[in-house]
């Protein structure tokens, strides 16, 4: 097969590939434009965002039309490639047009991807959603919170120690936690924080000695949460072991 015929056939294949890619871009741009139009009608995005998506769709449509025309020319050139070597110059021009078409298609893809990325909300860290602060369709300001996340592998329990006993509590002391639904299961923890000032006993906290009025807030860092059985807001009892010579005991209140 003559060299110019090989070039012509390659041009047809490349034109077909460009048309296929442009068609895929146009189909995605059409979906994006419709989705942005619906979001704008519901007041979820600004008008210029919907207009950008619509513009990207029109650009993609024009690219598809141009790619079809290029493919037609490429096929015609392939059919007439045997007529003479002067067809080589035409094919080179067609290839240049295809490269320009490909660049426009790539720009349309990048624009569609950018518009789509703007609609995706990503969490800053891994975790479990414990509270949804916004409903679908709401318009929110940049930087506003849409959900509360909790890292179930970094939980802590906040307890209150009576003023008379706070002197026995030290950072790093071992702790065991118990929850009502698993009375025979103990969870290991450590004292990670001790408040520097006393406060009045919170109303929601019950103490063994109701005469105690001042307590210190103490945070207990949970060392492991197998199968994520512990969750935020779950009430628990804690035993702080400040005397290593005394065996562990379960809570008695």
PDB file of C-alpha atoms in Angstrom:
ATOM      1  CA  UNK A   1       0.000   0.000   0.000  1.00  0.00           C
ATOM      2  CA  UNK A   2       1.458   3.407  -0.942  1.00  0.00           C
ATOM      3  CA  UNK A   3       2.715   5.664   1.820  1.00  0.00           C
ATOM      4  CA  UNK A   4       0.092   8.343   1.149  1.00  0.00           C
ATOM      5  CA  UNK A   5      -2.642   5.717   1.376  1.00  0.00           C
ATOM      6  CA  UNK A   6      -1.309   4.617   4.775  1.00  0.00           C
ATOM      7  CA  UNK A   7      -1.396   8.210   5.974  1.00  0.00           C
ATOM      8  CA  UNK A   8      -4.942   8.624   4.674  1.00  0.00           C
ATOM      9  CA  UNK A   9      -6.148   5.516   6.479  1.00  0.00           C
ATOM     10  CA  UNK A  10      -4.438   6.664   9.677  1.00  0.00           C
ATOM     11  CA  UNK A  11      -6.201   9.997   9.335  1.00  0.00           C
ATOM     12  CA  UNK A  12      -9.561   8.244   9.098  1.00  0.00           C
ATOM     13  CA  UNK A  13      -8.826   6.203  12.219  1.00  0.00           C
ATOM     14  CA  UNK A  14      -7.725   9.264  14.139  1.00  0.00           C
ATOM     15  CA  UNK A  15     -10.786  11.210  12.964  1.00  0.00           C
ATOM     16  CA  UNK A  16     -13.018   8.384  14.144  1.00  0.00           C
ATOM     17  CA  UNK A  17     -11.292   8.393  17.552  1.00  0.00           C
ATOM     18  CA  UNK A  18     -11.686  12.178  17.862  1.00  0.00           C
ATOM     19  CA  UNK A  19     -15.378  11.926  16.940  1.00  0.00           C
ATOM     20  CA  UNK A  20     -15.917   9.163  19.507  1.00  0.00           C
ATOM     21  CA  UNK A  21     -14.227  11.200  22.224  1.00  0.00           C
ATOM     22  CA  UNK A  22     -16.066  14.390  21.265  1.00  0.00           C
ATOM     23  CA  UNK A  23     -19.378  12.500  21.366  1.00  0.00           C
ATOM     24  CA  UNK A  24     -18.608  11.207  24.857  1.00  0.00           C
ATOM     25  CA  UNK A  25     -17.695  14.705  26.011  1.00  0.00           C
ATOM     26  CA  UNK A  26     -20.907  16.111  24.508  1.00  0.00           C
ATOM     27  CA  UNK A  27     -23.045  13.467  26.227  1.00  0.00           C
ATOM     28  CA  UNK A  28     -21.465  14.237  29.612  1.00  0.00           C
ATOM     29  CA  UNK A  29     -21.733  17.992  29.008  1.00  0.00           C
ATOM     30  CA  UNK A  30     -25.445  17.581  28.215  1.00  0.00           C
ATOM     31  CA  UNK A  31     -25.988  15.754  31.520  1.00  0.00           C
ATOM     32  CA  UNK A  32     -24.028  18.406  33.417  1.00  0.00           C
ATOM     33  CA  UNK A  33     -25.963  21.226  31.747  1.00  0.00           C
ATOM     34  CA  UNK A  34     -29.311  19.649  32.633  1.00  0.00           C
ATOM     35  CA  UNK A  35     -28.222  19.022  36.241  1.00  0.00           C
ATOM     36  CA  UNK A  36     -26.929  22.577  36.666  1.00  0.00           C
ATOM     37  CA  UNK A  37     -30.120  23.979  35.110  1.00  0.00           C
ATOM     38  CA  UNK A  38     -32.198  22.042  37.654  1.00  0.00           C
ATOM     39  CA  UNK A  39     -29.953  23.164  40.511  1.00  0.00           C
ATOM     40  CA  UNK A  40     -30.299  26.784  39.387  1.00  0.00           C
ATOM     41  CA  UNK A  41     -34.085  26.475  39.156  1.00  0.00           C
ATOM     42  CA  UNK A  42     -34.096  25.213  42.741  1.00  0.00           C
ATOM     43  CA  UNK A  43     -31.816  28.053  43.842  1.00  0.00           C
ATOM     44  CA  UNK A  44     -28.916  25.753  44.774  1.00  0.00           C
ATOM     45  CA  UNK A  45     -26.314  27.411  42.553  1.00  0.00           C
ATOM     46  CA  UNK A  46     -25.747  30.813  41.018  1.00  0.00           C
ATOM     47  CA  UNK A  47     -26.851  31.614  37.476  1.00  0.00           C
ATOM     48  CA  UNK A  48     -23.346  31.915  36.065  1.00  0.00           C
ATOM     49  CA  UNK A  49     -22.589  28.329  37.101  1.00  0.00           C
ATOM     50  CA  UNK A  50     -25.555  27.073  35.075  1.00  0.00           C
ATOM     51  CA  UNK A  51     -24.531  29.307  32.169  1.00  0.00           C
ATOM     52  CA  UNK A  52     -20.997  27.894  32.252  1.00  0.00           C
ATOM     53  CA  UNK A  53     -22.356  24.348  32.047  1.00  0.00           C
ATOM     54  CA  UNK A  54     -24.669  25.349  29.175  1.00  0.00           C
ATOM     55  CA  UNK A  55     -21.737  26.975  27.351  1.00  0.00           C
ATOM     56  CA  UNK A  56     -19.612  23.862  27.821  1.00  0.00           C
ATOM     57  CA  UNK A  57     -22.413  21.817  26.258  1.00  0.00           C
ATOM     58  CA  UNK A  58     -22.657  24.106  23.229  1.00  0.00           C
ATOM     59  CA  UNK A  59     -18.877  23.950  22.783  1.00  0.00           C
ATOM     60  CA  UNK A  60     -19.037  20.157  22.944  1.00  0.00           C
ATOM     61  CA  UNK A  61     -21.841  20.106  20.346  1.00  0.00           C
ATOM     62  CA  UNK A  62     -19.776  22.260  17.999  1.00  0.00           C
ATOM     63  CA  UNK A  63     -16.806  19.953  18.542  1.00  0.00           C
ATOM     64  CA  UNK A  64     -18.902  16.927  17.597  1.00  0.00           C
ATOM     65  CA  UNK A  65     -20.097  18.646  14.418  1.00  0.00           C
ATOM     66  CA  UNK A  66     -16.553  19.635  13.510  1.00  0.00           C
ATOM     67  CA  UNK A  67     -15.304  16.116  14.234  1.00  0.00           C
ATOM     68  CA  UNK A  68     -17.957  14.658  11.914  1.00  0.00           C
ATOM     69  CA  UNK A  69     -16.924  17.032   9.147  1.00  0.00           C
ATOM     70  CA  UNK A  70     -13.291  16.137   9.663  1.00  0.00           C
ATOM     71  CA  UNK A  71     -14.114  12.434   9.473  1.00  0.00           C
ATOM     72  CA  UNK A  72     -16.003  12.959   6.223  1.00  0.00           C
ATOM     73  CA  UNK A  73     -13.028  14.794   4.758  1.00  0.00           C
ATOM     74  CA  UNK A  74     -10.647  12.137   6.015  1.00  0.00           C
ATOM     75  CA  UNK A  75     -12.676   9.397   4.341  1.00  0.00           C
ATOM     76  CA  UNK A  76     -12.856  11.359   1.123  1.00  0.00           C
ATOM     77  CA  UNK A  77      -9.129  11.884   1.270  1.00  0.00           C
ATOM     78  CA  UNK A  78      -8.556   8.192   1.858  1.00  0.00           C
ATOM     79  CA  UNK A  79     -10.653   7.339  -1.185  1.00  0.00           C
ATOM     80  CA  UNK A  80      -8.704   9.734  -3.350  1.00  0.00           C
ATOM     81  CA  UNK A  81      -5.259   9.092  -1.881  1.00  0.00           C
ATOM     82  CA  UNK A  82      -4.286   6.932  -4.866  1.00  0.00           C
ATOM     83  CA  UNK A  83      -4.794   9.853  -7.262  1.00  0.00           C
ATOM     84  CA  UNK A  84      -1.453  11.424  -6.440  1.00  0.00           C
ATOM     85  CA  UNK A  85       1.067  12.618  -3.901  1.00  0.00           C
ATOM     86  CA  UNK A  86      -0.503  16.061  -3.726  1.00  0.00           C
ATOM     87  CA  UNK A  87      -3.012  14.557  -1.289  1.00  0.00           C
ATOM     88  CA  UNK A  88      -0.266  14.361   1.350  1.00  0.00           C
ATOM     89  CA  UNK A  89      -0.359  18.106   1.894  1.00  0.00           C
ATOM     90  CA  UNK A  90      -4.117  17.997   2.384  1.00  0.00           C
ATOM     91  CA  UNK A  91      -3.801  15.167   4.882  1.00  0.00           C
ATOM     92  CA  UNK A  92      -1.221  17.075   6.853  1.00  0.00           C
ATOM     93  CA  UNK A  93      -3.615  19.967   7.058  1.00  0.00           C
ATOM     94  CA  UNK A  94      -6.393  17.652   8.167  1.00  0.00           C
ATOM     95  CA  UNK A  95      -4.146  16.191  10.840  1.00  0.00           C
ATOM     96  CA  UNK A  96      -3.371  19.674  12.092  1.00  0.00           C
ATOM     97  CA  UNK A  97      -7.096  20.356  12.220  1.00  0.00           C
ATOM     98  CA  UNK A  98      -7.615  17.107  14.139  1.00  0.00           C
ATOM     99  CA  UNK A  99      -4.963  18.074  16.660  1.00  0.00           C
ATOM    100  CA  UNK A 100      -6.655  21.418  17.172  1.00  0.00           C
ATOM    101  CA  UNK A 101      -9.973  19.612  17.498  1.00  0.00           C
ATOM    102  CA  UNK A 102      -8.483  17.274  20.079  1.00  0.00           C
ATOM    103  CA  UNK A 103      -7.169  20.218  22.072  1.00  0.00           C
ATOM    104  CA  UNK A 104     -10.614  21.837  22.051  1.00  0.00           C
ATOM    105  CA  UNK A 105     -12.169  18.556  23.122  1.00  0.00           C
ATOM    106  CA  UNK A 106      -9.654  18.252  25.963  1.00  0.00           C
ATOM    107  CA  UNK A 107     -10.480  21.799  27.046  1.00  0.00           C
ATOM    108  CA  UNK A 108     -14.182  20.944  27.049  1.00  0.00           C
ATOM    109  CA  UNK A 109     -13.504  17.840  29.139  1.00  0.00           C
ATOM    110  CA  UNK A 110     -11.470  19.890  31.632  1.00  0.00           C
ATOM    111  CA  UNK A 111     -14.245  22.475  31.863  1.00  0.00           C
ATOM    112  CA  UNK A 112     -16.907  19.806  32.437  1.00  0.00           C
ATOM    113  CA  UNK A 113     -14.715  18.121  35.071  1.00  0.00           C
ATOM    114  CA  UNK A 114     -14.209  21.460  36.846  1.00  0.00           C
ATOM    115  CA  UNK A 115     -17.942  22.143  36.919  1.00  0.00           C
ATOM    116  CA  UNK A 116     -18.622  18.627  38.222  1.00  0.00           C
ATOM    117  CA  UNK A 117     -15.911  18.939  40.890  1.00  0.00           C
ATOM    118  CA  UNK A 118     -17.526  22.121  42.203  1.00  0.00           C
ATOM    119  CA  UNK A 119     -20.616  20.086  43.103  1.00  0.00           C
ATOM    120  CA  UNK A 120     -18.694  17.480  45.115  1.00  0.00           C
ATOM    121  CA  UNK A 121     -18.291  17.897  48.871  1.00  0.00           C
ATOM    122  CA  UNK A 122     -15.253  16.192  50.364  1.00  0.00           C
ATOM    123  CA  UNK A 123     -14.677  15.575  54.064  1.00  0.00           C
ATOM    124  CA  UNK A 124     -11.358  16.910  55.446  1.00  0.00           C
ATOM    125  CA  UNK A 125     -10.713  13.594  57.201  1.00  0.00           C
ATOM    126  CA  UNK A 126     -12.073  10.074  57.471  1.00  0.00           C
ATOM    127  CA  UNK A 127     -14.894   9.509  59.923  1.00  0.00           C
ATOM    128  CA  UNK A 128     -18.541   8.686  60.481  1.00  0.00           C
ATOM    129  CA  UNK A 129     -21.348  11.209  59.954  1.00  0.00           C
ATOM    130  CA  UNK A 130     -23.086  11.719  63.293  1.00  0.00           C
ATOM    131  CA  UNK A 131     -25.217  14.725  62.380  1.00  0.00           C
ATOM    132  CA  UNK A 132     -26.390  16.308  59.101  1.00  0.00           C
ATOM    133  CA  UNK A 133     -26.542  20.089  59.447  1.00  0.00           C
ATOM    134  CA  UNK A 134     -27.914  20.944  55.999  1.00  0.00           C
ATOM    135  CA  UNK A 135     -30.656  19.470  53.851  1.00  0.00           C
ATOM    136  CA  UNK A 136     -30.321  18.684  50.114  1.00  0.00           C
ATOM    137  CA  UNK A 137     -31.078  21.742  47.980  1.00  0.00           C
ATOM    138  CA  UNK A 138     -30.108  24.313  50.624  1.00  0.00           C
ATOM    139  CA  UNK A 139     -27.912  27.248  49.598  1.00  0.00           C
ATOM    140  CA  UNK A 140     -24.960  27.592  51.973  1.00  0.00           C
ATOM    141  CA  UNK A 141     -22.082  30.021  52.305  1.00  0.00           C
ATOM    142  CA  UNK A 142     -18.519  29.037  51.479  1.00  0.00           C
ATOM    143  CA  UNK A 143     -16.838  27.396  54.449  1.00  0.00           C
ATOM    144  CA  UNK A 144     -20.110  26.504  56.177  1.00  0.00           C
ATOM    145  CA  UNK A 145     -20.388  23.120  57.883  1.00  0.00           C
ATOM    146  CA  UNK A 146     -22.783  20.617  56.313  1.00  0.00           C
ATOM    147  CA  UNK A 147     -22.244  17.646  58.628  1.00  0.00           C
ATOM    148  CA  UNK A 148     -20.561  16.606  61.856  1.00  0.00           C
ATOM    149  CA  UNK A 149     -18.013  13.789  61.627  1.00  0.00           C
ATOM    150  CA  UNK A 150     -16.606  11.626  64.381  1.00  0.00           C
ATOM    151  CA  UNK A 151     -13.417   9.593  64.334  1.00  0.00           C
ATOM    152  CA  UNK A 152     -14.503   6.413  66.134  1.00  0.00           C
ATOM    153  CA  UNK A 153     -10.852   5.441  66.596  1.00  0.00           C
ATOM    154  CA  UNK A 154     -10.042   8.593  68.613  1.00  0.00           C
ATOM    155  CA  UNK A 155     -12.850   8.862  71.167  1.00  0.00           C
ATOM    156  CA  UNK A 156     -12.565  10.175  74.715  1.00  0.00           C
ATOM    157  CA  UNK A 157     -14.818  10.172  77.763  1.00  0.00           C
ATOM    158  CA  UNK A 158     -15.278  13.282  79.893  1.00  0.00           C
ATOM    159  CA  UNK A 159     -15.735  12.587  83.601  1.00  0.00           C
ATOM    160  CA  UNK A 160     -15.830  14.733  86.740  1.00  0.00           C
ATOM    161  CA  UNK A 161     -13.660  13.956  89.760  1.00  0.00           C
ATOM    162  CA  UNK A 162     -14.551  15.352  93.219  1.00  0.00           C
ATOM    163  CA  UNK A 163     -12.242  18.036  94.558  1.00  0.00           C
ATOM    164  CA  UNK A 164     -11.161  15.815  97.439  1.00  0.00           C
ATOM    165  CA  UNK A 165      -9.884  13.103  95.057  1.00  0.00           C
ATOM    166  CA  UNK A 166      -8.400  15.103  92.198  1.00  0.00           C
ATOM    167  CA  UNK A 167      -4.950  15.051  93.804  1.00  0.00           C
ATOM    168  CA  UNK A 168      -4.753  11.301  93.171  1.00  0.00           C
ATOM    169  CA  UNK A 169      -5.403  11.634  89.445  1.00  0.00           C
ATOM    170  CA  UNK A 170      -2.327  11.983  87.221  1.00  0.00           C
ATOM    171  CA  UNK A 171      -1.860  12.173  83.466  1.00  0.00           C
ATOM    172  CA  UNK A 172      -1.304   8.762  81.921  1.00  0.00           C
ATOM    173  CA  UNK A 173      -3.019   6.765  84.669  1.00  0.00           C
ATOM    174  CA  UNK A 174      -4.720   3.598  83.358  1.00  0.00           C
ATOM    175  CA  UNK A 175      -8.499   3.584  83.165  1.00  0.00           C
ATOM    176  CA  UNK A 176     -11.181   1.031  82.413  1.00  0.00           C
ATOM    177  CA  UNK A 177     -14.548   2.008  80.950  1.00  0.00           C
ATOM    178  CA  UNK A 178     -17.846   0.154  81.167  1.00  0.00           C
ATOM    179  CA  UNK A 179     -21.138   0.693  79.345  1.00  0.00           C
ATOM    180  CA  UNK A 180     -24.559  -0.552  80.394  1.00  0.00           C
ATOM    181  CA  UNK A 181     -25.143  -2.707  77.310  1.00  0.00           C
ATOM    182  CA  UNK A 182     -21.852  -4.598  77.855  1.00  0.00           C
ATOM    183  CA  UNK A 183     -21.417  -4.824  81.638  1.00  0.00           C
ATOM    184  CA  UNK A 184     -18.732  -7.535  81.393  1.00  0.00           C
ATOM    185  CA  UNK A 185     -16.661  -5.773  78.705  1.00  0.00           C
ATOM    186  CA  UNK A 186     -13.977  -3.329  79.847  1.00  0.00           C
ATOM    187  CA  UNK A 187     -12.372  -0.801  77.514  1.00  0.00           C
ATOM    188  CA  UNK A 188      -8.860   0.447  78.222  1.00  0.00           C
ATOM    189  CA  UNK A 189      -8.206   4.189  78.414  1.00  0.00           C
ATOM    190  CA  UNK A 190      -5.735   6.681  79.881  1.00  0.00           C
ATOM    191  CA  UNK A 191      -6.049  10.019  81.610  1.00  0.00           C
ATOM    192  CA  UNK A 192      -5.229  12.567  78.895  1.00  0.00           C
ATOM    193  CA  UNK A 193      -6.388  15.877  80.409  1.00  0.00           C
ATOM    194  CA  UNK A 194      -7.047  17.330  83.855  1.00  0.00           C
ATOM    195  CA  UNK A 195      -8.756  20.693  84.242  1.00  0.00           C
ATOM    196  CA  UNK A 196      -6.772  23.296  86.151  1.00  0.00           C
ATOM    197  CA  UNK A 197      -9.865  24.810  87.772  1.00  0.00           C
ATOM    198  CA  UNK A 198     -12.758  23.318  89.679  1.00  0.00           C
ATOM    199  CA  UNK A 199     -16.383  23.852  88.653  1.00  0.00           C
ATOM    200  CA  UNK A 200     -19.759  23.166  90.158  1.00  0.00           C
ATOM    201  CA  UNK A 201     -21.100  19.682  89.472  1.00  0.00           C
ATOM    202  CA  UNK A 202     -22.990  19.749  86.124  1.00  0.00           C
ATOM    203  CA  UNK A 203     -26.704  19.046  86.474  1.00  0.00           C
ATOM    204  CA  UNK A 204     -26.558  15.995  84.205  1.00  0.00           C
ATOM    205  CA  UNK A 205     -23.834  14.309  86.304  1.00  0.00           C
ATOM    206  CA  UNK A 206     -24.677  12.149  89.286  1.00  0.00           C
ATOM    207  CA  UNK A 207     -22.017  11.557  91.931  1.00  0.00           C
ATOM    208  CA  UNK A 208     -21.790   9.027  94.689  1.00  0.00           C
ATOM    209  CA  UNK A 209     -21.674  11.746  97.312  1.00  0.00           C
ATOM    210  CA  UNK A 210     -24.298  14.420  96.669  1.00  0.00           C
ATOM    211  CA  UNK A 211     -22.604  16.688  99.197  1.00  0.00           C
ATOM    212  CA  UNK A 212     -19.722  17.258  96.740  1.00  0.00           C
ATOM    213  CA  UNK A 213     -20.238  20.596  95.035  1.00  0.00           C
ATOM    214  CA  UNK A 214     -16.923  21.211  93.265  1.00  0.00           C
ATOM    215  CA  UNK A 215     -15.465  18.817  90.714  1.00  0.00           C
ATOM    216  CA  UNK A 216     -12.669  18.782  88.121  1.00  0.00           C
ATOM    217  CA  UNK A 217     -13.227  17.842  84.496  1.00  0.00           C
ATOM    218  CA  UNK A 218     -11.001  14.963  83.367  1.00  0.00           C
ATOM    219  CA  UNK A 219     -10.727  13.524  79.855  1.00  0.00           C
ATOM    220  CA  UNK A 220     -10.014   9.846  79.314  1.00  0.00           C
ATOM    221  CA  UNK A 221      -8.540   8.845  75.939  1.00  0.00           C
ATOM    222  CA  UNK A 222      -9.913   5.484  74.797  1.00  0.00           C
ATOM    223  CA  UNK A 223      -7.091   3.258  73.577  1.00  0.00           C
ATOM    224  CA  UNK A 224      -9.075   0.960  71.258  1.00  0.00           C
ATOM    225  CA  UNK A 225     -12.623   0.741  69.930  1.00  0.00           C
ATOM    226  CA  UNK A 226     -13.026  -2.769  68.455  1.00  0.00           C
ATOM    227  CA  UNK A 227     -15.794  -3.040  65.863  1.00  0.00           C
ATOM    228  CA  UNK A 228     -16.636   0.589  66.712  1.00  0.00           C
ATOM    229  CA  UNK A 229     -18.990  -0.470  69.472  1.00  0.00           C
ATOM    230  CA  UNK A 230     -18.366   2.820  71.294  1.00  0.00           C
ATOM    231  CA  UNK A 231     -20.037   5.861  69.716  1.00  0.00           C
ATOM    232  CA  UNK A 232     -20.253   9.588  70.586  1.00  0.00           C
ATOM    233  CA  UNK A 233     -22.835  10.418  73.233  1.00  0.00           C
ATOM    234  CA  UNK A 234     -22.862   6.924  74.749  1.00  0.00           C
ATOM    235  CA  UNK A 235     -22.917   7.105  78.587  1.00  0.00           C
ATOM    236  CA  UNK A 236     -20.197   5.148  80.362  1.00  0.00           C
ATOM    237  CA  UNK A 237     -18.690   4.575  83.792  1.00  0.00           C
ATOM    238  CA  UNK A 238     -14.960   4.841  84.408  1.00  0.00           C
ATOM    239  CA  UNK A 239     -12.574   3.359  86.976  1.00  0.00           C
ATOM    240  CA  UNK A 240      -9.274   5.245  87.356  1.00  0.00           C
ATOM    241  CA  UNK A 241      -6.560   3.119  88.928  1.00  0.00           C
ATOM    242  CA  UNK A 242      -4.174   5.370  90.836  1.00  0.00           C
ATOM    243  CA  UNK A 243      -2.860   2.624  93.153  1.00  0.00           C
ATOM    244  CA  UNK A 244      -1.156  -0.168  91.180  1.00  0.00           C
ATOM    245  CA  UNK A 245      -1.261  -2.432  94.230  1.00  0.00           C
ATOM    246  CA  UNK A 246      -5.063  -2.499  94.212  1.00  0.00           C
ATOM    247  CA  UNK A 247      -6.822  -4.902  91.852  1.00  0.00           C
ATOM    248  CA  UNK A 248      -9.231  -3.596  89.245  1.00  0.00           C
ATOM    249  CA  UNK A 249     -12.817  -3.231  90.403  1.00  0.00           C
ATOM    250  CA  UNK A 250     -16.009  -2.545  88.502  1.00  0.00           C
ATOM    251  CA  UNK A 251     -18.022   0.624  89.222  1.00  0.00           C
ATOM    252  CA  UNK A 252     -20.258   0.250  92.273  1.00  0.00           C
ATOM    253  CA  UNK A 253     -22.617   3.224  91.777  1.00  0.00           C
TER     254      UNK A 253
END
